[in-house]
Short mmCIF file of C-alpha atoms and ligand atoms in Angstrom, two decimals:
data_model
loop_
_atom_site.label_atom_id
_atom_site.label_comp_id
_atom_site.label_asym_id
_atom_site.label_seq_id
_atom_site.Cartn_x
_atom_site.Cartn_y
_atom_site.Cartn_z
CA MET A 213 -27.29 -11.68 23.22
CA ARG A 214 -26.53 -11.58 26.97
CA ILE A 215 -27.67 -8.30 28.48
CA LEU A 216 -26.86 -6.99 31.94
CA VAL A 217 -29.54 -4.56 33.11
CA THR A 218 -28.68 -2.63 36.25
CA GLY A 219 -31.67 -1.34 38.22
CA GLY A 220 -33.92 -3.76 36.32
CA ALA A 221 -36.33 -4.21 39.24
CA GLY A 222 -37.27 -0.52 39.16
CA PHE A 223 -39.82 1.27 37.01
CA ILE A 224 -38.13 1.86 33.65
CA GLY A 225 -35.66 -1.01 33.98
CA SER A 226 -38.34 -3.64 34.60
CA ASN A 227 -40.38 -2.38 31.67
CA PHE A 228 -37.19 -2.52 29.57
CA VAL A 229 -36.56 -6.14 30.59
CA ARG A 230 -40.16 -7.16 29.87
CA ARG A 231 -40.18 -5.44 26.49
CA THR A 232 -36.78 -6.85 25.54
CA LEU A 233 -37.74 -10.44 26.32
CA ALA A 234 -41.08 -10.01 24.50
CA THR A 235 -39.68 -8.47 21.33
CA ARG A 236 -36.18 -9.99 21.02
CA PRO A 237 -36.23 -13.79 21.22
CA ASP A 238 -32.43 -14.04 20.98
CA THR A 239 -31.83 -12.24 24.29
CA ARG A 240 -31.11 -13.35 27.84
CA VAL A 241 -31.13 -10.84 30.67
CA THR A 242 -29.34 -10.63 34.00
CA VAL A 243 -30.74 -7.96 36.30
CA LEU A 244 -28.42 -6.49 38.92
CA ASP A 245 -30.49 -4.65 41.50
CA LYS A 246 -29.95 -3.75 45.14
CA LEU A 247 -33.70 -4.07 45.70
CA THR A 248 -33.96 -0.74 47.48
CA TYR A 249 -37.35 0.60 48.60
CA ALA A 250 -37.82 1.72 44.95
CA ALA A 251 -37.59 -1.79 43.51
CA ASN A 252 -40.40 -4.27 43.19
CA PRO A 253 -39.28 -7.82 42.34
CA ALA A 254 -42.91 -8.59 41.49
CA SER A 255 -42.31 -6.59 38.30
CA LEU A 256 -40.11 -9.48 37.09
CA ALA A 257 -41.66 -12.44 38.93
CA ASP A 258 -43.73 -13.78 36.03
CA LEU A 259 -40.87 -13.77 33.50
CA ASP A 260 -39.27 -16.92 32.03
CA ALA A 261 -36.57 -17.89 34.56
CA GLY A 262 -34.57 -19.47 31.73
CA ARG A 263 -34.17 -16.07 30.08
CA CYS A 264 -34.18 -13.67 33.03
CA ARG A 265 -32.34 -13.94 36.33
CA LEU A 266 -32.23 -11.43 39.16
CA VAL A 267 -28.98 -10.90 41.06
CA GLU A 268 -29.50 -8.94 44.26
CA GLY A 269 -26.46 -6.72 44.67
CA ASP A 270 -25.05 -3.24 44.75
CA VAL A 271 -23.87 -1.52 41.58
CA CYS A 272 -21.11 0.00 43.74
CA ASP A 273 -19.75 -3.51 44.42
CA ALA A 274 -16.91 -3.37 41.89
CA ALA A 275 -16.02 -7.07 42.13
CA LEU A 276 -19.62 -8.18 41.56
CA VAL A 277 -20.12 -5.74 38.70
CA ASP A 278 -16.87 -6.88 37.09
CA LYS A 279 -17.95 -10.53 37.25
CA LEU A 280 -21.38 -9.83 35.74
CA VAL A 281 -20.05 -7.53 33.02
CA ALA A 282 -17.49 -10.18 32.00
CA ASP A 283 -20.44 -12.43 31.07
CA ALA A 284 -22.38 -9.80 29.12
CA ASP A 285 -22.44 -8.63 25.49
CA LEU A 286 -24.27 -5.41 26.41
CA VAL A 287 -24.86 -3.42 29.60
CA VAL A 288 -27.84 -1.09 30.00
CA HIS A 289 -27.33 1.00 33.13
CA PHE A 290 -30.57 2.15 34.78
CA ALA A 291 -29.63 1.72 38.45
CA ALA A 292 -29.95 4.98 40.34
CA GLU A 293 -31.48 6.74 43.25
CA SER A 294 -34.16 8.53 41.27
CA HIS A 295 -36.41 10.64 43.48
CA ASN A 296 -35.76 14.38 43.63
CA ASP A 297 -37.53 14.84 46.97
CA ARG A 298 -35.41 12.18 48.64
CA SER A 299 -32.24 13.72 47.19
CA LEU A 300 -32.97 16.84 49.23
CA ARG A 301 -32.99 14.74 52.40
CA GLU A 302 -30.28 12.14 51.67
CA PRO A 303 -27.91 13.53 49.01
CA ALA A 304 -25.03 11.20 49.95
CA ALA A 305 -26.96 8.12 48.78
CA PHE A 306 -27.36 9.78 45.37
CA VAL A 307 -23.65 10.52 45.07
CA ARG A 308 -22.83 6.95 45.99
CA THR A 309 -25.16 5.03 43.70
CA ASN A 310 -25.43 7.47 40.82
CA VAL A 311 -21.78 8.52 40.61
CA GLU A 312 -19.71 5.78 42.28
CA GLY A 313 -22.00 3.07 40.91
CA THR A 314 -21.65 4.43 37.40
CA VAL A 315 -17.87 4.51 37.75
CA ALA A 316 -17.92 0.83 38.79
CA VAL A 317 -19.96 0.01 35.66
CA LEU A 318 -17.64 2.06 33.43
CA THR A 319 -14.51 0.44 34.86
CA ALA A 320 -15.85 -3.06 34.25
CA CYS A 321 -17.17 -2.29 30.75
CA ALA A 322 -13.82 -0.79 29.72
CA ARG A 323 -11.90 -3.71 31.20
CA HIS A 324 -13.96 -6.29 29.28
CA ASP A 325 -14.63 -4.10 26.21
CA VAL A 326 -18.39 -4.43 26.58
CA ARG A 327 -20.83 -2.01 24.91
CA LEU A 328 -22.65 0.22 27.41
CA HIS A 329 -25.79 2.29 27.20
CA HIS A 330 -26.12 4.77 30.06
CA ILE A 331 -29.60 5.98 31.01
CA SER A 332 -29.75 9.61 32.04
CA THR A 333 -32.31 12.35 32.44
CA ASP A 334 -33.17 15.71 30.92
CA GLU A 335 -32.96 17.15 34.45
CA VAL A 336 -29.19 17.52 33.97
CA PHE A 337 -30.00 20.59 31.83
CA GLY A 338 -31.79 22.40 34.66
CA ASP A 339 -35.05 24.07 33.77
CA LEU A 340 -36.50 26.43 31.19
CA ALA A 341 -38.69 29.44 31.79
CA LEU A 342 -42.38 28.80 31.20
CA ASP A 343 -42.41 31.38 28.41
CA ASP A 344 -39.13 30.27 26.80
CA PRO A 345 -39.69 28.68 23.35
CA ALA A 346 -36.36 26.78 23.66
CA ARG A 347 -36.08 23.02 24.09
CA PHE A 348 -33.12 20.95 25.29
CA THR A 349 -30.73 19.58 22.65
CA PRO A 350 -27.52 17.53 23.03
CA GLN A 351 -25.64 20.86 22.94
CA THR A 352 -27.52 22.41 25.91
CA PRO A 353 -25.09 23.12 28.78
CA TYR A 354 -25.55 21.19 32.01
CA ARG A 355 -27.15 23.22 34.83
CA PRO A 356 -28.59 20.74 37.36
CA SER A 357 -30.78 22.07 40.16
CA SER A 358 -31.14 19.25 42.69
CA PRO A 359 -28.75 16.74 44.28
CA TYR A 360 -30.46 14.11 42.09
CA SER A 361 -29.86 15.94 38.81
CA ALA A 362 -26.35 16.96 39.90
CA SER A 363 -25.47 13.31 40.55
CA LYS A 364 -26.85 12.26 37.14
CA ALA A 365 -24.95 15.10 35.45
CA SER A 366 -21.76 13.95 37.16
CA ALA A 367 -22.35 10.37 36.00
CA ASP A 368 -22.81 11.57 32.39
CA HIS A 369 -19.47 13.39 32.56
CA PHE A 370 -17.78 10.22 33.81
CA VAL A 371 -19.26 8.26 30.89
CA ARG A 372 -17.82 10.79 28.41
CA ALA A 373 -14.47 10.70 30.20
CA TRP A 374 -14.35 6.90 29.84
CA VAL A 375 -15.21 7.16 26.13
CA ARG A 376 -12.42 9.67 25.60
CA SER A 377 -9.78 8.26 27.95
CA PHE A 378 -10.35 4.52 27.62
CA GLY A 379 -12.11 4.13 24.27
CA LEU A 380 -15.24 2.79 25.93
CA ARG A 381 -18.07 1.99 23.49
CA ALA A 382 -20.82 3.88 25.28
CA THR A 383 -23.88 5.91 24.39
CA ILE A 384 -25.90 8.18 26.67
CA SER A 385 -29.58 9.04 26.53
CA ASN A 386 -31.25 11.89 28.40
CA CYS A 387 -34.96 11.27 28.58
CA SER A 388 -37.85 13.36 29.82
CA ASN A 389 -40.36 12.32 32.51
CA ASN A 390 -41.73 8.79 32.08
CA TYR A 391 -45.13 7.43 33.01
CA GLY A 392 -46.73 4.01 32.69
CA PRO A 393 -47.16 0.74 34.61
CA ARG A 394 -44.90 -0.27 37.52
CA GLN A 395 -43.79 3.22 38.56
CA HIS A 396 -43.19 3.63 42.27
CA PRO A 397 -46.15 5.24 44.10
CA GLU A 398 -44.00 8.11 45.39
CA LYS A 399 -43.74 9.57 41.86
CA PHE A 400 -46.16 12.24 40.69
CA ILE A 401 -48.50 10.37 38.34
CA PRO A 402 -48.87 7.08 40.23
CA ARG A 403 -49.31 9.01 43.46
CA GLN A 404 -52.24 10.95 42.05
CA ILE A 405 -53.78 7.79 40.55
CA LEU A 406 -53.46 5.90 43.84
CA ARG A 407 -54.88 8.78 45.87
CA LEU A 408 -57.86 8.77 43.53
CA LEU A 409 -58.22 4.98 43.78
CA SER A 410 -58.15 5.40 47.59
CA GLY A 411 -60.88 8.06 47.51
CA ARG A 412 -58.55 11.00 48.18
CA PRO A 413 -58.16 14.10 45.98
CA PRO A 414 -54.96 14.56 43.96
CA ARG A 415 -52.27 16.91 45.32
CA VAL A 416 -50.08 19.32 43.39
CA TYR A 417 -47.00 21.23 44.51
CA GLY A 418 -47.39 25.00 44.56
CA THR A 419 -49.57 26.34 41.76
CA GLY A 420 -49.16 23.25 39.60
CA GLU A 421 -47.98 25.31 36.63
CA ASN A 422 -44.65 23.46 36.37
CA VAL A 423 -44.37 21.75 32.99
CA ARG A 424 -42.99 18.27 32.33
CA ASP A 425 -42.48 16.64 28.92
CA TRP A 426 -44.23 13.29 29.46
CA ILE A 427 -43.29 10.13 27.59
CA HIS A 428 -44.72 6.62 27.93
CA VAL A 429 -42.15 4.22 29.35
CA ASP A 430 -42.49 1.87 26.34
CA ASP A 431 -41.62 4.72 23.97
CA HIS A 432 -38.54 5.49 26.10
CA ASN A 433 -37.42 1.88 26.01
CA ASP A 434 -37.99 1.55 22.25
CA ALA A 435 -35.80 4.63 21.83
CA VAL A 436 -33.12 3.01 23.98
CA TRP A 437 -33.13 0.01 21.66
CA ALA A 438 -32.88 2.28 18.61
CA ILE A 439 -29.78 3.87 20.17
CA ILE A 440 -28.25 0.51 21.08
CA GLU A 441 -28.80 -0.84 17.57
CA ARG A 442 -28.22 2.23 15.43
CA GLY A 443 -26.60 4.88 17.64
CA GLU A 444 -22.98 5.86 17.41
CA PRO A 445 -20.74 5.07 20.39
CA GLY A 446 -19.58 8.27 22.06
CA GLN A 447 -22.77 10.14 21.20
CA THR A 448 -25.57 11.53 23.36
CA TYR A 449 -29.22 11.18 22.36
CA LEU A 450 -32.22 13.04 23.72
CA ILE A 451 -35.50 11.17 24.13
CA GLY A 452 -38.87 12.88 24.41
CA ALA A 453 -42.31 12.62 22.83
CA ASP A 454 -43.47 16.25 22.52
CA GLY A 455 -45.60 15.61 25.60
CA GLU A 456 -45.40 18.94 27.43
CA ALA A 457 -48.13 19.28 30.05
CA SER A 458 -48.36 21.19 33.31
CA ASN A 459 -48.95 19.32 36.54
CA LEU A 460 -52.39 20.93 36.55
CA ASP A 461 -53.10 19.49 33.07
CA VAL A 462 -52.14 16.01 34.32
CA VAL A 463 -54.21 16.20 37.49
CA ARG A 464 -57.23 17.47 35.57
CA ALA A 465 -56.89 14.66 33.01
CA LEU A 466 -56.74 12.12 35.84
CA ASN A 467 -59.77 13.61 37.56
CA ARG A 468 -61.65 13.32 34.26
CA ALA A 469 -60.51 9.70 33.86
CA PHE A 470 -62.15 9.03 37.24
CA GLY A 471 -65.32 10.91 36.23
CA ARG A 472 -64.61 13.66 38.77
CA ASP A 473 -64.67 17.45 38.66
CA ALA A 474 -61.41 18.35 36.89
CA ASP A 475 -60.61 21.07 39.45
CA ASP A 476 -61.15 19.01 42.59
CA PHE A 477 -57.58 18.74 43.91
CA GLU A 478 -55.44 20.09 46.76
CA HIS A 479 -52.41 22.37 46.66
CA VAL A 480 -49.45 21.66 48.93
CA THR A 481 -46.32 23.71 49.65
CA ASP A 482 -43.84 23.69 46.80
CA ARG A 483 -40.57 21.78 46.93
CA PRO A 484 -37.37 23.86 47.15
CA GLY A 485 -35.69 24.39 43.78
CA HIS A 486 -38.69 22.94 41.90
CA ASP A 487 -37.78 23.10 38.20
CA ARG A 488 -40.27 25.08 36.14
CA ARG A 489 -40.25 23.46 32.72
CA TYR A 490 -38.48 20.70 30.84
CA ALA A 491 -38.79 20.28 27.07
CA ILE A 492 -36.90 17.91 24.80
CA ASP A 493 -35.94 18.25 21.16
CA ALA A 494 -35.63 14.55 20.30
CA ALA A 495 -34.32 15.06 16.74
CA SER A 496 -31.11 13.15 17.62
CA THR A 497 -33.07 9.97 18.41
CA ARG A 498 -35.75 10.43 15.74
CA ALA A 499 -32.88 10.53 13.20
CA LEU A 500 -32.26 6.86 14.10
CA GLY A 501 -35.74 5.97 12.81
CA TRP A 502 -37.47 5.96 16.21
CA THR A 503 -40.89 7.57 16.65
CA PRO A 504 -43.00 7.51 19.82
CA ARG A 505 -46.30 5.65 19.54
CA HIS A 506 -48.11 6.93 22.65
CA MET A 507 -48.81 10.51 21.61
CA ASP A 508 -52.18 10.94 23.33
CA LEU A 509 -51.40 11.69 26.99
CA ALA A 510 -55.00 11.31 28.16
CA ALA A 511 -55.20 7.85 26.56
CA GLY A 512 -51.81 6.88 28.02
CA LEU A 513 -52.91 8.01 31.47
CA ALA A 514 -56.17 6.08 31.18
CA GLY A 515 -54.20 2.91 30.34
CA THR A 516 -51.93 3.55 33.32
CA VAL A 517 -54.95 3.99 35.61
CA ASP A 518 -56.27 0.62 34.36
CA TRP A 519 -52.97 -1.04 35.21
CA TYR A 520 -52.89 0.31 38.78
CA ARG A 521 -56.57 -0.52 39.28
CA ALA A 522 -55.85 -4.15 38.37
CA ASN A 523 -52.64 -4.49 40.43
CA GLU A 524 -53.28 -3.36 44.01
CA PRO A 525 -51.04 -6.06 45.57
CA TRP A 526 -48.15 -4.59 43.53
CA TRP A 527 -48.56 -1.06 44.94
CA ARG A 528 -50.44 -1.09 48.26
CA ALA A 529 -47.56 -1.27 50.76
CA ALA A 530 -45.35 1.13 48.80
CA PHE A 531 -48.19 3.63 48.45
CA ASP A 532 -48.90 3.65 52.19
CA ALA A 533 -45.17 4.16 52.91
CA ALA A 534 -44.94 6.95 50.31
CA GLU A 535 -47.90 8.80 51.83
CA ASP A 536 -46.16 8.59 55.24
CA PHE A 537 -43.01 10.00 53.60
CA TYR A 538 -44.93 12.98 52.22
CA ALA A 539 -46.91 13.51 55.43
CA ALA A 540 -43.65 14.33 57.23
CA THR A 541 -43.14 17.56 55.24
CA GLU A 542 -46.13 18.30 53.06
CA ARG A 543 -48.45 21.12 54.11
CA ARG A 544 -51.71 22.21 52.48
CA ALA A 545 -51.30 25.62 50.83
CA ALA A 546 -53.33 28.21 49.00
CA PRO A 547 -52.55 28.41 45.27
CA THR A 548 -51.72 32.12 45.46
CA ALA A 549 -48.19 32.78 44.18
CA ARG A 550 -47.59 31.89 40.54
CA VAL A 551 -44.54 30.02 39.24
CA PRO A 552 -42.20 32.77 37.99
CA ALA A 553 -41.90 32.63 34.22
CA ARG A 554 -38.30 33.84 34.47
CA GLY A 555 -35.68 34.41 37.16
CA ALA A 556 -35.14 32.50 40.37
CA VAL A 557 -37.46 29.67 41.17
CA ARG A 558 -39.63 30.43 44.16
CA ASP A 559 -38.20 28.68 47.21
CA VAL A 560 -40.93 28.27 49.78
CA GLY A 561 -39.37 25.38 51.66
CA ASN A 562 -41.28 22.93 53.78
N1 NAD B 692 -38.46 8.09 35.92
C1 NAD B 692 -38.20 9.00 34.99
O1 NAD B 692 -39.08 9.76 34.60
C2 NAD B 692 -36.82 9.08 34.39
C3 NAD B 692 -36.62 9.93 33.31
C4 NAD B 692 -35.36 9.97 32.70
C5 NAD B 692 -34.34 9.18 33.18
N2 NAD B 692 -34.56 8.37 34.26
C6 NAD B 692 -33.44 7.51 34.71
O2 NAD B 692 -33.83 6.18 34.45
C7 NAD B 692 -33.25 5.31 35.41
C8 NAD B 692 -34.32 4.47 36.06
O3 NAD B 692 -35.27 5.35 36.67
P1 NAD B 692 -36.58 4.75 37.36
O4 NAD B 692 -37.60 5.82 37.32
O5 NAD B 692 -36.89 3.43 36.80
O6 NAD B 692 -36.05 4.60 38.86
P2 NAD B 692 -36.52 3.62 40.01
O7 NAD B 692 -36.19 4.32 41.26
O8 NAD B 692 -37.91 3.14 39.78
O9 NAD B 692 -35.56 2.35 39.84
C9 NAD B 692 -34.21 2.39 40.19
C10 NAD B 692 -33.75 0.96 40.44
O10 NAD B 692 -32.34 1.00 40.76
C11 NAD B 692 -32.13 0.14 41.88
N3 NAD B 692 -30.96 0.62 42.62
C12 NAD B 692 -30.86 1.75 43.37
N4 NAD B 692 -29.64 1.82 43.95
C13 NAD B 692 -28.96 0.72 43.53
C14 NAD B 692 -27.65 0.23 43.75
N5 NAD B 692 -26.78 0.90 44.55
N6 NAD B 692 -27.27 -0.91 43.16
C15 NAD B 692 -28.14 -1.59 42.36
N7 NAD B 692 -29.40 -1.19 42.12
C16 NAD B 692 -29.80 -0.04 42.68
C17 NAD B 692 -33.38 0.25 42.72
O11 NAD B 692 -33.51 -0.85 43.60
C18 NAD B 692 -34.45 0.29 41.63
O12 NAD B 692 -34.87 -1.02 41.28
C19 NAD B 692 -32.49 6.20 36.39
O13 NAD B 692 -31.13 6.21 36.01
C20 NAD B 692 -33.11 7.58 36.18
O14 NAD B 692 -32.19 8.60 36.46
C21 NAD B 692 -35.78 8.30 34.88
#
C-alpha cells in the first residue's frame, strides 16, 4: 500500500509514519511536508529510505499535491498550522494551510478516486463548562473559539462537502489533546518537561483549572488505522482515551516525576478565549474494535519525560525559540481569579 502522509514531519504525523512502517510491512510512505518551524525532519531521519521518502513542499501547491496523490492508494492528511497561540497572532496562515491546503488535498483525492482520512481536532466543538457532565459526540454542533479551531472546523465542512458533492471516499476523526515523543516544545506538556529539564519551574496559564482530555499519540494513531481499515467512508469518528485532567493535574504529575514539590510552579496571564474543558465520547471509534492502551497518564508522562531526556539534540533549538516566543507576551500573574464554570470565558489578554 502506498500512503501519502501530509504533515508527516510534525508531531502526530511522524509518529504515525513510524508506527505504520513498524506494524505494517506491506506499506510505503511518502511524506509531504513544508518543513515549517513546527516540523523536525530528525523525526524521520532514521527510517528505511526504501520505504519512506520525504518531499518538501506545500500542501497548498495543487499541482504537487495532485502528482503525489495520483501515486497513492491512501492519503492521511495531518498537515496543519496547529498552535492556538500562534493563530491569535497570524490567523491568515491558518486559513491558508488548514482550509486552502485541505481543499487542494480534497480536489486531488476526488480527481484520482483515492481514499482519504482527514485528521481533525475536538477543538471544533468549542468548550464545555467545568461542571457540565456532557462530552463531545459526532452530533455535537461546531462552535470553534480560536482562529485555529475555526480553520479546522472549516476544513471538516469542506471534507463533508466533497463526500456529498463528489462522492469522495473520506473519513474524519476529531481527536482530543495528544502527548508523547516528538511534540514541538511550544506545546503545553513538552514545554513543561523541557523547563524542568532546564532547571526552571513549570508555567500554567491563569489558574490552571482548564481541563484537557489527554491521549497518547500512539493510541491516536492506532485509532486512525482502525478508522482507515474498518470505518465507513463519509462518517466522522471521535478519538479520546477518557484522559481528562486539568493543567494543574498535569503540572503536578510532572513535578512529581522530577521528584519536586508538586505545587512548585508559576502562573502566567491567561490566553484570550482559553477553552475551559474538552471531553470526548469515543464510542464511535471504540465500536470499530479500537481501545486505547495508555490509560495511566502519570506513566505516559513519565515515558515522555524519558524520551525528551534522551533526545536533547532533537529539541534544544526549538525549545529556546519557543521560550523566546512566549517571553514576548507572557507575564507572571497571581492565581486569583478562577476559571468560570459557566458563561463567558475570562478574557484577560496579554
Ligand atoms: N496535537 C494535538 O493534540 C492534536 C489533537 C487533535 C488533532 N490534531 C491535528 O493533528 C494534525 C497534526 O497535529 P500536530 O500536533 O502533529 O501538528 P504539528 O504542528 O506538530 O505538525 C504539523 C506539520 O504540518 C506541516 N505543515 C504545516 N503547514 C504545511 C503546509 N502548508 N504544507 C505542508 N506541510 C505543512 C508542518 O511542517 C508540520 O510538520 C493537525 O491537523 C492537528 O489539527 C492535533
